[in-house]
Amino acid sequence: MGDTSRDKGISGKVERLRQAREFLEGLFQRMGAQVDVTLKYLPEGPTFDITGKDAGMIIGRHGRTLLSLQYLVNLIINQGVSKRDEVRVILDSQGYRSRKENQLRDLATKMAARVKRTGKPVTLNPMLPFERKVIHTTLSEDEEITTFSVGRNPYKRVVIAPAGFTQEDYERMIRENDQNSELASENLSND
């Protein structure tokens, strides 16, 4: 019997995972980084776990190096592949993603409590897409809270607000604050 298209799709994905591993190992070798790369199949998707003496260097400041490498690997292995056949890999190092997700869930919970207490929205610092997703997901079941993202990458932020508060309400609030700031500046300059 011949290969089915499903079999070809699976073998193509396995080949791209092999390419990803080879790319990472080659890159780390050229960098002189003493790390090991292990492929794990997790519920989130195929994950390359990077461990070893120089793993911290691979994480980088606030995980930016790790996420940049993840972006690059996905770009390389999916070049010329249809959207349906893409493989999305995740990079992790020394449990960084898990620790980061726990920190973000704690932040979301604390900020939601503040919003409930004050009745005012809270705007978080700019976040990466996976970080924003953790915030949105953490608060998605809370009926007293709504979340939405504002701005453009790389400065996109999550707003945590009381239920019923819309993005339009938020934009109106920002415009009013800007107008009040301009008036205050004019008054100061006239004195």
XYZ file of C-alpha atoms in Angstrom:
191
model
C 0.000 0.000 0.000
C 1.160 3.531 -0.735
C 1.620 6.372 1.694
C -1.531 8.270 2.560
C -1.483 12.051 2.619
C -1.794 11.818 6.417
C 1.370 9.687 6.571
C 3.215 12.167 4.352
C 2.037 15.041 6.553
C 3.258 13.296 9.692
C 6.614 12.367 8.164
C 7.016 15.989 6.974
C 6.363 17.278 10.480
C 8.812 14.800 11.992
C 11.419 15.928 9.436
C 10.864 19.597 10.358
C 11.273 18.789 14.052
C 14.570 17.081 13.200
C 15.610 20.194 11.248
C 14.711 22.399 14.198
C 16.816 20.315 16.565
C 19.785 20.302 14.170
C 19.513 24.065 13.702
C 19.448 24.696 17.462
C 22.309 22.309 18.205
C 24.414 23.829 15.410
C 23.684 27.374 16.551
C 24.538 26.617 20.171
C 27.728 24.844 19.139
C 28.833 27.872 17.081
C 28.031 30.103 20.058
C 30.151 27.911 22.282
C 27.155 27.364 24.563
C 27.313 24.225 26.658
C 23.686 23.102 26.478
C 21.656 20.022 25.613
C 18.515 20.127 23.470
C 15.752 17.618 24.242
C 12.462 17.316 22.352
C 9.409 16.769 24.542
C 5.835 16.302 23.370
C 3.715 18.422 25.707
C 0.008 19.342 25.517
C 0.979 22.824 24.247
C 2.905 21.241 21.390
C 6.395 19.966 20.608
C 8.803 21.656 23.004
C 12.578 21.815 22.842
C 13.942 21.941 26.385
C 17.361 23.567 26.597
C 19.420 22.646 29.649
C 23.015 22.904 30.714
C 25.703 25.235 32.007
C 24.881 28.087 29.591
C 21.084 27.723 29.564
C 20.625 31.076 31.325
C 22.347 32.822 28.431
C 19.836 31.203 26.058
C 16.905 32.580 28.081
C 18.192 36.155 27.931
C 16.731 39.195 29.622
C 13.028 38.643 30.391
C 13.084 35.579 28.104
C 13.536 37.703 24.983
C 16.426 35.635 23.566
C 14.510 32.399 24.064
C 11.404 33.806 22.381
C 13.426 35.283 19.528
C 15.048 31.896 18.932
C 11.620 30.263 19.023
C 10.356 32.707 16.396
C 13.411 32.093 14.218
C 13.173 28.299 14.460
C 9.474 28.350 13.526
C 10.184 30.655 10.599
C 12.958 28.408 9.279
C 11.225 25.047 9.615
C 7.931 26.261 8.145
C 9.374 28.097 5.170
C 7.463 27.111 2.029
C 5.006 24.927 3.964
C 1.238 25.350 3.767
C -0.470 26.732 6.867
C -2.159 23.351 7.391
C 1.177 21.528 7.488
C 3.023 23.988 9.730
C 4.668 22.754 12.894
C 4.745 25.210 15.782
C 7.513 24.465 18.258
C 8.063 25.948 21.686
C 11.454 26.580 23.258
C 11.948 26.365 26.999
C 14.971 26.440 29.235
C 15.232 25.370 32.852
C 11.452 25.639 33.342
C 11.457 29.334 32.400
C 8.068 29.242 30.667
C 6.373 27.543 33.596
C 7.831 30.029 36.093
C 6.862 32.943 33.865
C 3.310 31.649 33.434
C 2.930 31.280 37.214
C 4.159 34.864 37.721
C 1.715 36.124 35.104
C -1.216 34.222 36.647
C -0.355 35.749 40.038
C -0.145 39.217 38.481
C -3.504 38.733 36.735
C -5.177 37.631 39.962
C -3.734 40.543 41.978
C -4.664 43.132 39.357
C -8.190 41.702 39.037
C -8.592 42.050 42.806
C -7.479 45.703 42.528
C -9.989 46.343 39.733
C -12.787 44.792 41.808
C -11.773 46.882 44.832
C -11.435 50.236 43.004
C -13.836 49.790 40.090
C -11.141 51.254 37.804
C -9.321 49.526 34.948
C -5.649 48.606 35.210
C -3.306 48.719 32.206
C -0.358 46.333 32.387
C 3.091 46.962 30.927
C 3.713 45.886 27.319
C 3.774 42.111 26.947
C 4.648 39.474 24.406
C 1.763 37.572 22.788
C 2.187 34.436 24.904
C 2.251 36.574 28.067
C -0.950 38.402 27.108
C -2.610 35.067 26.395
C -1.811 33.846 29.919
C -3.427 36.977 31.417
C -6.550 36.693 29.239
C -6.909 32.958 29.904
C -6.388 33.318 33.654
C -9.204 35.857 33.964
C -11.549 34.466 31.297
C -13.807 32.706 33.816
C -14.124 35.707 36.161
C -17.568 37.210 35.479
C -16.695 40.450 37.296
C -13.718 41.169 35.038
C -13.099 41.770 31.354
C -9.750 41.893 29.558
C -8.653 43.216 26.198
C -5.422 44.206 24.490
C -4.580 47.720 23.310
C -1.762 49.140 21.220
C 0.521 47.582 18.644
C 3.388 45.136 19.011
C 5.876 45.366 20.582
C 4.050 47.800 22.891
C 0.765 45.914 23.149
C -0.736 45.941 26.642
C -3.493 44.100 28.479
C -6.242 46.106 30.137
C -8.018 44.450 33.066
C -11.328 46.186 33.694
C -14.673 45.751 35.442
C -17.153 43.613 33.479
C -19.022 45.710 30.946
C -16.136 48.141 30.494
C -15.348 48.139 26.773
C -12.339 49.001 24.690
C -14.275 52.060 23.480
C -14.747 53.134 27.137
C -11.016 52.729 27.646
C -10.128 54.803 24.571
C -12.560 57.539 25.661
C -10.991 57.548 29.149
C -7.485 57.895 27.627
C -8.602 60.789 25.375
C -10.180 62.581 28.343
C -7.032 62.105 30.430
C -4.903 63.429 27.551
C -7.152 66.483 27.200
C -7.004 67.136 30.952
C -3.203 66.840 30.869
C -3.012 69.338 27.996
C -5.228 71.783 29.901
C -3.082 71.429 33.022
C 0.072 72.050 30.973
C -1.451 75.145 29.395
C -2.472 76.480 32.812
C 1.036 75.942 34.160
C 2.650 77.692 31.217
C 0.285 80.685 31.576
C 1.245 81.234 35.226
